[in-house]
Tab-separated table of C-alpha atoms and ligand atoms in Angstrom:
chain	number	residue	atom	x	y	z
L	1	UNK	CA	171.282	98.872	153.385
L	2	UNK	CA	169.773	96.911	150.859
L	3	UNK	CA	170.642	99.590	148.249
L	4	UNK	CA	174.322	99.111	148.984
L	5	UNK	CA	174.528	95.514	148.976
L	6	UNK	CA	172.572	95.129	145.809
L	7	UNK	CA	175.263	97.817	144.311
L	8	UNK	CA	173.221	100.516	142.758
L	9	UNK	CA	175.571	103.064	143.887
L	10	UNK	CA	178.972	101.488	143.185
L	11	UNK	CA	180.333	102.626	140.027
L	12	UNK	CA	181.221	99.035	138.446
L	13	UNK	CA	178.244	97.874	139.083
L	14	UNK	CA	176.381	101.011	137.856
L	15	UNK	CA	178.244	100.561	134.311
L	16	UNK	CA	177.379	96.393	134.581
L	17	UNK	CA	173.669	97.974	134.214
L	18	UNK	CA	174.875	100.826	131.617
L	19	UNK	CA	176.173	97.268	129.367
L	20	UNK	CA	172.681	95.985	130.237
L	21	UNK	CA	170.846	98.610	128.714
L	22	UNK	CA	173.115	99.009	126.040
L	23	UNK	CA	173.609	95.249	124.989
L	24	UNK	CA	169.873	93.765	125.358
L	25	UNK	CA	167.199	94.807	123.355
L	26	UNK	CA	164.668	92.956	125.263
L	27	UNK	CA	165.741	91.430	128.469
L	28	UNK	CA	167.389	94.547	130.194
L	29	UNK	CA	163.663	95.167	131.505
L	30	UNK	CA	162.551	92.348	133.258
L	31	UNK	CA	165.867	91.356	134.472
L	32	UNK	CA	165.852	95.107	136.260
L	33	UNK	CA	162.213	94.044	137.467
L	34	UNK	CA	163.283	90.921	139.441
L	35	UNK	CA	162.849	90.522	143.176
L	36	UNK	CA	166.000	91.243	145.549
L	37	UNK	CA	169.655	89.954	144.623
L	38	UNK	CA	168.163	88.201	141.617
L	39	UNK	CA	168.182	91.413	139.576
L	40	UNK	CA	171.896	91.710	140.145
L	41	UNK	CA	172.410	88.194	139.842
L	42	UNK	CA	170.803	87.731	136.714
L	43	UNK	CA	172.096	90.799	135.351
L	44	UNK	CA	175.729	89.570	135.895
L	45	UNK	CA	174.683	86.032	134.174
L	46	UNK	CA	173.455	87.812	130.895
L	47	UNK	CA	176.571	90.118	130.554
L	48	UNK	CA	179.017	87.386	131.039
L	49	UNK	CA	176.974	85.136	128.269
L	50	UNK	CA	176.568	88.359	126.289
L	51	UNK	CA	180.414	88.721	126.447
L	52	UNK	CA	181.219	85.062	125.193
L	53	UNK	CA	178.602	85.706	122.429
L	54	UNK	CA	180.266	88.338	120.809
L	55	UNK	CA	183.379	86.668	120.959
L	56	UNK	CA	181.580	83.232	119.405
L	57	UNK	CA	180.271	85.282	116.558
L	58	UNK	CA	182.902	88.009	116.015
L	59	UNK	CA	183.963	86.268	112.224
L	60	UNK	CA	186.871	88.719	112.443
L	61	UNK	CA	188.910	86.566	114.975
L	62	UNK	CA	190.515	83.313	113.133
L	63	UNK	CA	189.903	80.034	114.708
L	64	UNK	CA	193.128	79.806	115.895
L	65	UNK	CA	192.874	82.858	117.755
L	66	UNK	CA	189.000	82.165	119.268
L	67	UNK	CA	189.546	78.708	119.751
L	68	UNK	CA	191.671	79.255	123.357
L	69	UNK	CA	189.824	82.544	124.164
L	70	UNK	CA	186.522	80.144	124.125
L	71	UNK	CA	187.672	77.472	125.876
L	72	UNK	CA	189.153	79.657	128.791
L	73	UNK	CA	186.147	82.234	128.891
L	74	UNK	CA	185.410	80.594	132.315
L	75	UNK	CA	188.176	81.507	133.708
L	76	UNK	CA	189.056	85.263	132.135
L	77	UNK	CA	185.243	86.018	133.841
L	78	UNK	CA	186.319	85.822	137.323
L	79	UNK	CA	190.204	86.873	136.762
L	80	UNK	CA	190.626	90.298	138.403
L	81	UNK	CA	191.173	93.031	135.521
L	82	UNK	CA	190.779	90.663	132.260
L	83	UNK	CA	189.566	92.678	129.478
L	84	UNK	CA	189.287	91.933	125.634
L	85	UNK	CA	190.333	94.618	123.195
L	86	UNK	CA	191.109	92.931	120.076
L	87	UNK	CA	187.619	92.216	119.261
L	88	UNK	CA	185.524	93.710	115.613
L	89	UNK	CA	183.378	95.694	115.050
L	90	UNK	CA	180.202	94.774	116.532
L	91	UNK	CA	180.589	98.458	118.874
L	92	UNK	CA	177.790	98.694	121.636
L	93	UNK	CA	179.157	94.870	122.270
L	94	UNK	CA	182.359	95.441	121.256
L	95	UNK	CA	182.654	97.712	124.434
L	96	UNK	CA	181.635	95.244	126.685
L	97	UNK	CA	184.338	93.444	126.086
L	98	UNK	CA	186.832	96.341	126.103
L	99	UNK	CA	185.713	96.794	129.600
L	100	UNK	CA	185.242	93.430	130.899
L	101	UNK	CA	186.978	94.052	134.029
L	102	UNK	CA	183.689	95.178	135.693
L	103	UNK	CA	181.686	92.223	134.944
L	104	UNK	CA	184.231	90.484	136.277
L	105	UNK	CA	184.835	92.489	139.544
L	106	UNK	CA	181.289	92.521	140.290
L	107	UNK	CA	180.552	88.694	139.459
L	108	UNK	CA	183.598	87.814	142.176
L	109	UNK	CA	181.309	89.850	144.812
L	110	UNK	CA	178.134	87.470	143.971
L	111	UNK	CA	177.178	84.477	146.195
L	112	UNK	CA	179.866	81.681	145.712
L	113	UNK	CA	176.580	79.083	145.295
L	114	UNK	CA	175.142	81.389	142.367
L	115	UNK	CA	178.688	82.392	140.925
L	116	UNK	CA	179.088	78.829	140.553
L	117	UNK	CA	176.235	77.981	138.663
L	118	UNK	CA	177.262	81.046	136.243
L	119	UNK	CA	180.870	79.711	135.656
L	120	UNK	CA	179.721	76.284	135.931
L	121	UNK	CA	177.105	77.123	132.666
L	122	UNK	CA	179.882	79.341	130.641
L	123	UNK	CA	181.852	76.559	130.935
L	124	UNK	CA	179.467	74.413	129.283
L	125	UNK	CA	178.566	76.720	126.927
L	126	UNK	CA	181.982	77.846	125.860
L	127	UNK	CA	182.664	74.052	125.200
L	128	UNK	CA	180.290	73.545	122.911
L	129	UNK	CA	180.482	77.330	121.043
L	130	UNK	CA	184.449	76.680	120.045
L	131	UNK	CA	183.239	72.863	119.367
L	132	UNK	CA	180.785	74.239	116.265
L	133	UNK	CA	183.021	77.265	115.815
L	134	UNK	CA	185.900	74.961	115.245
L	135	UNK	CA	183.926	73.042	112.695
L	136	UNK	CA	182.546	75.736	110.718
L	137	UNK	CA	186.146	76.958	110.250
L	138	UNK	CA	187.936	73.638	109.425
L	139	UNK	CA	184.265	73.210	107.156
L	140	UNK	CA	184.603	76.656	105.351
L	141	UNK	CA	180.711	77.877	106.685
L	142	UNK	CA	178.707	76.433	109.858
L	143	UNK	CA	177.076	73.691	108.665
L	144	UNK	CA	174.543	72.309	110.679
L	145	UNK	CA	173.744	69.004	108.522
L	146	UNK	CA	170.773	67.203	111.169
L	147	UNK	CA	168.196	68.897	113.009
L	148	UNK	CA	169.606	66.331	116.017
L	149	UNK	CA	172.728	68.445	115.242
L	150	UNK	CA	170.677	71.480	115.360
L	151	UNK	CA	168.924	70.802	118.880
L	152	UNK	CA	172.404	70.182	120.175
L	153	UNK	CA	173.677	73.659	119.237
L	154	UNK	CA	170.165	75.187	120.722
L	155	UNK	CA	171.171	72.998	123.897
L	156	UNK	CA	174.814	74.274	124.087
L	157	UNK	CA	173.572	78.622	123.707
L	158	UNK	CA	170.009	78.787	125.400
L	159	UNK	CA	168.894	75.275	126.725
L	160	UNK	CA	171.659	75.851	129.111
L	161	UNK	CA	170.766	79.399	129.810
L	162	UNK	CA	167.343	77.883	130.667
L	163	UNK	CA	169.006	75.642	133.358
L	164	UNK	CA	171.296	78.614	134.645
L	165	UNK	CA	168.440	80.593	135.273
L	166	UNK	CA	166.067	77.843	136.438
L	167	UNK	CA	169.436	77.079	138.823
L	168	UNK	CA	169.731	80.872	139.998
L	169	UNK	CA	165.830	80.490	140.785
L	170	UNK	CA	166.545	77.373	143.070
L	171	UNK	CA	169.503	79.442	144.639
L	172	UNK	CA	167.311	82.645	144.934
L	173	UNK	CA	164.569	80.587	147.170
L	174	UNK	CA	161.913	82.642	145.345
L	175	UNK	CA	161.297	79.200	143.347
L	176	UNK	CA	160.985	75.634	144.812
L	177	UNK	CA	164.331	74.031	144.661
L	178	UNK	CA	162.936	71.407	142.565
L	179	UNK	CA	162.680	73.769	139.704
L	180	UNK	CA	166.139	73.413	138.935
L	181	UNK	CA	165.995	69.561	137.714
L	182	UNK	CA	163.514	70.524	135.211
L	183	UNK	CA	166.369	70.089	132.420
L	184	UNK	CA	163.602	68.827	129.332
L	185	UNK	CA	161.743	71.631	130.288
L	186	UNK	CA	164.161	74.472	130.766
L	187	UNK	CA	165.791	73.607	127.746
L	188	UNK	CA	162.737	73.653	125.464
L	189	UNK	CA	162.333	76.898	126.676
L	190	UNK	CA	165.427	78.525	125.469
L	191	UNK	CA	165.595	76.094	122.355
L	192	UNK	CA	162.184	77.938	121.869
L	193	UNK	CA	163.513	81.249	121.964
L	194	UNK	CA	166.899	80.198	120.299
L	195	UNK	CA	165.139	78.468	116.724
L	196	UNK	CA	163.007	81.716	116.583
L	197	UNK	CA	166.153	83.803	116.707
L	198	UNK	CA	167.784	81.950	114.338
L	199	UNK	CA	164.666	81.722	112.035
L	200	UNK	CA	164.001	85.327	111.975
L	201	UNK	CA	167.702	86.088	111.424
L	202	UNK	CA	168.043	84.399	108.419
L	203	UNK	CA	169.063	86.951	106.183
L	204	UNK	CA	171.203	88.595	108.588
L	205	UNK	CA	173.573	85.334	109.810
L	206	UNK	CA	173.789	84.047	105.875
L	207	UNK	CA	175.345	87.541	104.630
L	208	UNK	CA	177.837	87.218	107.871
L	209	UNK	CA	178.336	84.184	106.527
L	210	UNK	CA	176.437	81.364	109.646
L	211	UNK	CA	174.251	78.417	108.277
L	212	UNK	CA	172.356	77.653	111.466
L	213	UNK	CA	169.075	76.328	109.345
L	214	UNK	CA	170.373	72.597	109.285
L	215	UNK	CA	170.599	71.144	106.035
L	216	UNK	CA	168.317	68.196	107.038
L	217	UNK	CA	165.356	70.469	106.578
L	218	UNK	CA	165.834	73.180	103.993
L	219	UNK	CA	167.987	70.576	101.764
L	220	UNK	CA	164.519	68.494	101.642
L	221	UNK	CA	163.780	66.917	98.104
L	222	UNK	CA	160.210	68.214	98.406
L	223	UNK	CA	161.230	71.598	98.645
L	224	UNK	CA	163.134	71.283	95.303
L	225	UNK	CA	166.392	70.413	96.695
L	226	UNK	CA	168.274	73.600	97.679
L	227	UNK	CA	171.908	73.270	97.795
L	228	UNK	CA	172.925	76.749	99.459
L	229	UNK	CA	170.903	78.377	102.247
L	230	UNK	CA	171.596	81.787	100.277
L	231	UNK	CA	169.668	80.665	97.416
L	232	UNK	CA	166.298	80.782	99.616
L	233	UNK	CA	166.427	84.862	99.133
L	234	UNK	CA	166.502	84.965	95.441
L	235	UNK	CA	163.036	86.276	94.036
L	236	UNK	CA	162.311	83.230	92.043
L	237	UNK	CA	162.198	80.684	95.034
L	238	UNK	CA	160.404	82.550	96.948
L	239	UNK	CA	157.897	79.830	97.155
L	240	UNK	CA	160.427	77.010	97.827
L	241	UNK	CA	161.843	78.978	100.585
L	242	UNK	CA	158.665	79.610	102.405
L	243	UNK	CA	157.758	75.393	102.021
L	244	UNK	CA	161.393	76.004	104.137
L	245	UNK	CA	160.314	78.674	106.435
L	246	UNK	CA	157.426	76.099	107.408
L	247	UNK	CA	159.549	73.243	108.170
L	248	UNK	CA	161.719	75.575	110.608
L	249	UNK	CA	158.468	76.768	112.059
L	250	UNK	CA	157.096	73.163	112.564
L	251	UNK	CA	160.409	72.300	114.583
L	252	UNK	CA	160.093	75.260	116.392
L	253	UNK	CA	156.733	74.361	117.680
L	254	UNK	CA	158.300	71.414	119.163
L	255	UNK	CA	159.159	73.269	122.290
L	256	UNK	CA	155.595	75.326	122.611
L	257	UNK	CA	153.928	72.627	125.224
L	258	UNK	CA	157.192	72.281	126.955
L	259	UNK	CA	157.660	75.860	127.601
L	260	UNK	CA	154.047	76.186	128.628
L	261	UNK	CA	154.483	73.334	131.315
L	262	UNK	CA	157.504	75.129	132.375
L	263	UNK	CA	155.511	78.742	132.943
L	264	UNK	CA	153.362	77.094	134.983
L	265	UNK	CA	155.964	75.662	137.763
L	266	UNK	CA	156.555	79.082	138.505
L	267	UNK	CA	155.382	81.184	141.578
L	268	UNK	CA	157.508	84.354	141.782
L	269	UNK	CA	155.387	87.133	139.631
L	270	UNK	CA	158.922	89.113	138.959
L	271	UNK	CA	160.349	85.295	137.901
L	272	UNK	CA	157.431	84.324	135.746
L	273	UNK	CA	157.421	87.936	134.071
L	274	UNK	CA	160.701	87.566	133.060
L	275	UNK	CA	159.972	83.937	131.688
L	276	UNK	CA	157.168	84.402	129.890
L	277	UNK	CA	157.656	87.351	128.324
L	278	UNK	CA	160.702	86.366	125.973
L	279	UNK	CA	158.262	83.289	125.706
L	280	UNK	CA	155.126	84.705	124.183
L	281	UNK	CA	157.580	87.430	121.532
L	282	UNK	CA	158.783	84.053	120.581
L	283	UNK	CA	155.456	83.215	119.371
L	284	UNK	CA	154.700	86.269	118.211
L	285	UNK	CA	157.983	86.355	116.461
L	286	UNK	CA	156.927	82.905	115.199
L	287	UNK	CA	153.451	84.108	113.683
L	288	UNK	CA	155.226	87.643	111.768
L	289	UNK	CA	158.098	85.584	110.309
L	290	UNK	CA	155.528	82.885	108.663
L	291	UNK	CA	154.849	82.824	105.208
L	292	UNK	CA	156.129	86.430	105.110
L	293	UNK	CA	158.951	86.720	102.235
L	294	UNK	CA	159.990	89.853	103.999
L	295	UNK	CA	162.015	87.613	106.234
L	296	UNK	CA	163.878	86.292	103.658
L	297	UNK	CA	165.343	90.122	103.032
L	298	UNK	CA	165.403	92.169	106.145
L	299	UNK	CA	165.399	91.774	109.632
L	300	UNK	CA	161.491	92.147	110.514
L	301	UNK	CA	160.409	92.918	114.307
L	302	UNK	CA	157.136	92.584	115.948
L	303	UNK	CA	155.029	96.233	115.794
L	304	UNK	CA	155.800	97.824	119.506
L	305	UNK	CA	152.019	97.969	120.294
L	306	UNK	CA	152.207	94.119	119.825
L	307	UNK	CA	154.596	93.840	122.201
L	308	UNK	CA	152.855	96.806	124.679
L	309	UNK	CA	150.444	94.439	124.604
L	310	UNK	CA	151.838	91.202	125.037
L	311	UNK	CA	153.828	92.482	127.529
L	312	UNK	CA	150.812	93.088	129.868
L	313	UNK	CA	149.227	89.958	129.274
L	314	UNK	CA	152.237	87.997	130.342
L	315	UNK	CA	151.116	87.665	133.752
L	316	UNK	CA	149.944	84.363	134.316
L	317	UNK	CA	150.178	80.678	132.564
L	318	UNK	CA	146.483	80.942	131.175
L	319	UNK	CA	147.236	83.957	129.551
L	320	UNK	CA	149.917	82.793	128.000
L	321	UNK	CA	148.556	79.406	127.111
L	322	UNK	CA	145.837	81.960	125.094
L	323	UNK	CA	148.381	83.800	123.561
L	324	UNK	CA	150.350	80.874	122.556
L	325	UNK	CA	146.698	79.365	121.055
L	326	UNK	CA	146.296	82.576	119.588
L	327	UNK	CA	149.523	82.607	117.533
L	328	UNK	CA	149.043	78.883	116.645
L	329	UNK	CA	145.925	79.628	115.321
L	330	UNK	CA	146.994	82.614	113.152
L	331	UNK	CA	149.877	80.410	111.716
L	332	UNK	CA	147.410	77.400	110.995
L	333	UNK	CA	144.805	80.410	109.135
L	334	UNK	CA	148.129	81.473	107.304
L	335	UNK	CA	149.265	77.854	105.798
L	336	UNK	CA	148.961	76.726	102.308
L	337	UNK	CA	147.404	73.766	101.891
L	338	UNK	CA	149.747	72.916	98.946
L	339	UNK	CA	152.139	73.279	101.623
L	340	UNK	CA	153.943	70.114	101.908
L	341	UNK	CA	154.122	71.007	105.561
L	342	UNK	CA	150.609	71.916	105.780
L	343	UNK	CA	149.441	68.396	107.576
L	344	UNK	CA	152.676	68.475	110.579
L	345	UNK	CA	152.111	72.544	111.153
L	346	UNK	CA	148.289	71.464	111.451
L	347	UNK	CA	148.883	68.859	114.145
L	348	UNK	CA	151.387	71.097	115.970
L	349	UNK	CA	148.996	74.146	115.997
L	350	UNK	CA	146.755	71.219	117.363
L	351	UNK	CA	148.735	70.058	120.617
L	352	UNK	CA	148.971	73.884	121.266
L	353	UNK	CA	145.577	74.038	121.207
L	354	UNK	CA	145.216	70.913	123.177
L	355	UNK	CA	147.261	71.742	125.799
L	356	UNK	CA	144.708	74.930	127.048
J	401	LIG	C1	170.984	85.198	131.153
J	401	LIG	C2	168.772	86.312	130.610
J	401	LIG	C3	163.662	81.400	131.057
J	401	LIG	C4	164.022	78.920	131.539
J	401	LIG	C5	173.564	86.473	125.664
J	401	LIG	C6	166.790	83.516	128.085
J	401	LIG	C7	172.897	84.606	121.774
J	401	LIG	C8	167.857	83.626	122.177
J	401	LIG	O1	170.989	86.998	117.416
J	401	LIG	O2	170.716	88.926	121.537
J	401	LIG	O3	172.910	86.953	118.957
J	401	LIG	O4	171.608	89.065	118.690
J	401	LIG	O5	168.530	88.228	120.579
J	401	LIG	C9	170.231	85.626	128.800
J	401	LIG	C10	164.890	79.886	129.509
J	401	LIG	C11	173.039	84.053	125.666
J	401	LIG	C12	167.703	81.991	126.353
J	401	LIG	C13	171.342	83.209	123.094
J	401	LIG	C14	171.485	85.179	128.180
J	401	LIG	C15	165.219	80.953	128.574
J	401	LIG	C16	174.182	83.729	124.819
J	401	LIG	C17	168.092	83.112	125.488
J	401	LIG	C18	171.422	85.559	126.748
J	401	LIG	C19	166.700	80.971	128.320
J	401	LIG	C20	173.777	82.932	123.596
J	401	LIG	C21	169.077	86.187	122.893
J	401	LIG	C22	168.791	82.604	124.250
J	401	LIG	O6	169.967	86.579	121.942
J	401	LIG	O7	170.603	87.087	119.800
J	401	LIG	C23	170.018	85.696	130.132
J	401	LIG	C24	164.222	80.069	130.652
J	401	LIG	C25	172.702	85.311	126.020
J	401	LIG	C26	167.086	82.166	127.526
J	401	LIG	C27	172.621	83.570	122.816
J	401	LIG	C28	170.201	84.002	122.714
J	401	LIG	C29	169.525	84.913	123.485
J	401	LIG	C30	168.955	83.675	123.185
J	401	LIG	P1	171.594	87.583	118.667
J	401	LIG	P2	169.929	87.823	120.984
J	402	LIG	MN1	169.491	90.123	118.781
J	403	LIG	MN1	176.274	83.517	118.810
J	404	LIG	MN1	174.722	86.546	119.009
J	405	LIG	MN1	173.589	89.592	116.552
J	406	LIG	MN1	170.536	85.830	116.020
C-alpha cells in the first residue's frame, strides 16, 4: 500500500520524522504536506543537510578533527550503521547525529535517481563547509572579507539546497523537468533565505564566535569604520550598526525578484507551499530585523499571528509578489534618510515594487 512504501509505519523511518519535528522549527510542516514520495524524499534531504550542519558549526570539534568528517559526510550518509557520537552540545541536534544510522538506512531505500541528487549536493556542500571551516580556523574567526566571498558561502549552504530541491522536483514529475536548470534562480532563493538567517542571527553566531557579515560591508568608511563585528552591539554605536544592518538588508534584497520569478515556475500547490512559505518569513524576517536595535541583542522572531497569516496567504505567486511589496514598502517607510544607504534600499524596495 501506499502507506507502506512511503514508510509511515516502519520504525526508522517513523524516528527520521521524530528528528524532523524535533530539528526544524519551520520546515517540518510543509515538508510533511508534500504530495506522494516527495514528503519522504524531502524529509530524508533536510535531515542529512541538518546532520552535516551541526557538525559544520559544532566549534567544539578542532579542525583537525572536522576537517575529514566534512569531507567524507557523503559517504558516512549512505554507510549502513554510521553514527556520530562525539559531537557538543547542541542536544535536540546533537541526537541526530547520535542516531544517524536511521537516516542513513532509510536514505539507501530512496530512489537511486533522487538519492543521487542528495549525495551528489552533500558532496558539494560538504566541500565548500570544511573549505570556510578550514579558513576560519587557520584565520582564528570566519572571516568573510568580500560580499563576492559572502555569496559564495550562501551558494555552498542554501543556493545548493535550492538546486537539490528544484532537482528532487524534476525527479518527482510533479514539476516540469526544466525546473531543475534554473540554477540563478534556485540559488537566489536559498541565498535569500540564507543572508536573512545570518542577518537576524547576528548576535547569536558573534558570541559562538562566526563572522558571516563580510567585512566588505560593515567595515565601510561611511559607517565609521568598524574593526570587529562585536563592536556593532555596544550601546553607543547603535546608530553605526544600524547604517550596517541596512547595507546587509540592501544585499539581501538582491535575491527578492529572483525568488519571485522562481515561485512562479511552479505548478504543484504542495511544491509551491513549501517554496514560498520560507520565502515570504524571509521577508518578513527582513522587515522585523530593520532598523530594530533589538537585533543587535537577542534573537527576535516574527509574532506567530504574522506568520498564521502569512502562512495562508502563501498560496499563489501574486500573493506573494503583494507580500513581498508589502514588506518592501514597510522597510522603505522605516529608512532614515540620513541613512547613507537610504538611496540603494530605495531603488531595491523599487524593483520589488516593479516587478508586481
Ligand atoms: C532540504 C528543506 C525552495 C528553491 C539544514 C530551503 C543551515 C536558511 O541558523 O536551521 O543553522 O539554525 O534556520 C532544507 C530554495 C541546510 C535553503 C541552511 C535544508 C530554498 C544546511 C535553506 C536545510 C533552499 C545549511 C535553515 C537554507 O537553517 O539555520 C531542506 C528553494 C539545511 C533552502 C543551512 C539554512 C536553512 C537555510 P541555523 P536554520
Ligand atoms: Mn535556526
Ligand atoms: Mn552552519
Ligand atoms: Mn546551522
Ligand atoms: Mn543554530
Ligand atoms: Mn543561523
Amino acid at each position: 500500500s501506499e502507506h507502506a512504501t512511503s514508510g509511515w509505519n516502519r520504525q526508522s523511518m517513523r524516528r527520521c520524522w521524530e528528528f524532523l519535528d524535533l530539528t526544524s522549527r519551520s520546515f517540518s510542516a510543509v515538508i510533511k504536506e508534500l504530495d506522494g514520495d516527495l514528503a519522504r524524499t524531502i524529509c530524508l534531504f533536510y535531515l542529512v543537510l541538518r546532520g552535516l550542519d551541526t557538525i559544520e558549526d559544532d566549534m567544539t570539534i578542532p579542525d583537525d578533527v572536522k576537517q575529514p568528517i566534512l569531507r567524507s559526510f557523503h559517504e558516512k550518509t549512505v554507510t549502513p550503521g554510521w553514527t556520530f557520537k562525539e559531537n557538543g552540545p547542541d542536544e535536540k541536534d546533537r541526537q541526530l547525529l547520535v542516531e544517524y544510522d536511521v537516516v542513513v538506512e532509510e536514505l539507501n531505500r530512496v530512489a537511486p535517481d533522487c538519492r543521487d541528487v542528495i549525495v551528489d549536493i552533500c558532496h558539494k556542500m560538504e566541500v565548500g563547509m570544511a573549505d570556510y571551516a578550514h579558513k576560519a580556523a587557520s584565520t582564528g574567526s570566519l572571516y568573510l572579507a568580500t560580499v563576492a566571498e559572502y555569496d559564495l558561502y550562501c551558494h555552498y549552504v542554501a543556493g545548493l539546497v535550492g538546486e537539490g530541491l528544484s532537482r528532487l522536483f524534476s525527479a518527482s514529475g510533479k514539476e516540469a523537468d526544466w525546473l531543475q536548470y534554473q540554477l540563478e534562480l534556485s540559488n537566489s532563493m536559498g541565498t535569500l533565505l540564507q543572508k536573512t538567517n545570518i542577518i537576524r542571527d547576528y548576535r547569536e553566531d558573534v558570541e559562538e564566535g562566526r563572522f558571516f557579515w563580510p567585512r566588505e560591508i560593515w567595515g565601510r568608511e561611511e559607517y565609521g569604520g568598524f574593526k570587529e563585528m562585536a563592536e556593532m552591539y555596544l550601546p553607543a554605536n547603535q546608530e553605526r550598526a544600524l547604517w550596517v544592518q541596512t547595507g546587509m538588508v540592501v544585499d539581501a534584497l538582491r535575491h527578492a525578484e529572483d525568488s519571485l520569478d522562481y515561485l512562479r515556475l511552479l505548478k504543484n500547490q504542495t511544491v509551491f507551499n513549501f517554496c514560498a512559505i520560507p520565502a515570504t518569513m524571509a521577508m518578513a524576517t527582513l522587515e522585523l530585523c530593520f532598523m530594530n536595535p533589538d537585533m543587535f541583542q537577542r534573537n527576535i522572531k516574527i509574532r506567530k499571528a504574522e506568520a498564521a497569516r502569512l502562512i495562508m496567504r502563501s498560496t499563489n505567486p501574486r500573493e506573494c509578489a503583494y507580500m513581498f511589496r508589502d514588506y518592501a514598502r514597510k522597510i522603505h517607510a522605516k529608512a532614515s534618510p540620513s541613512d547613507p544607504n537610504f538611496l540603494r534600499l530605495s531603488v531595491a524596495c523599487g524593483k520589488i515594487e516593479q516587478w508586481c
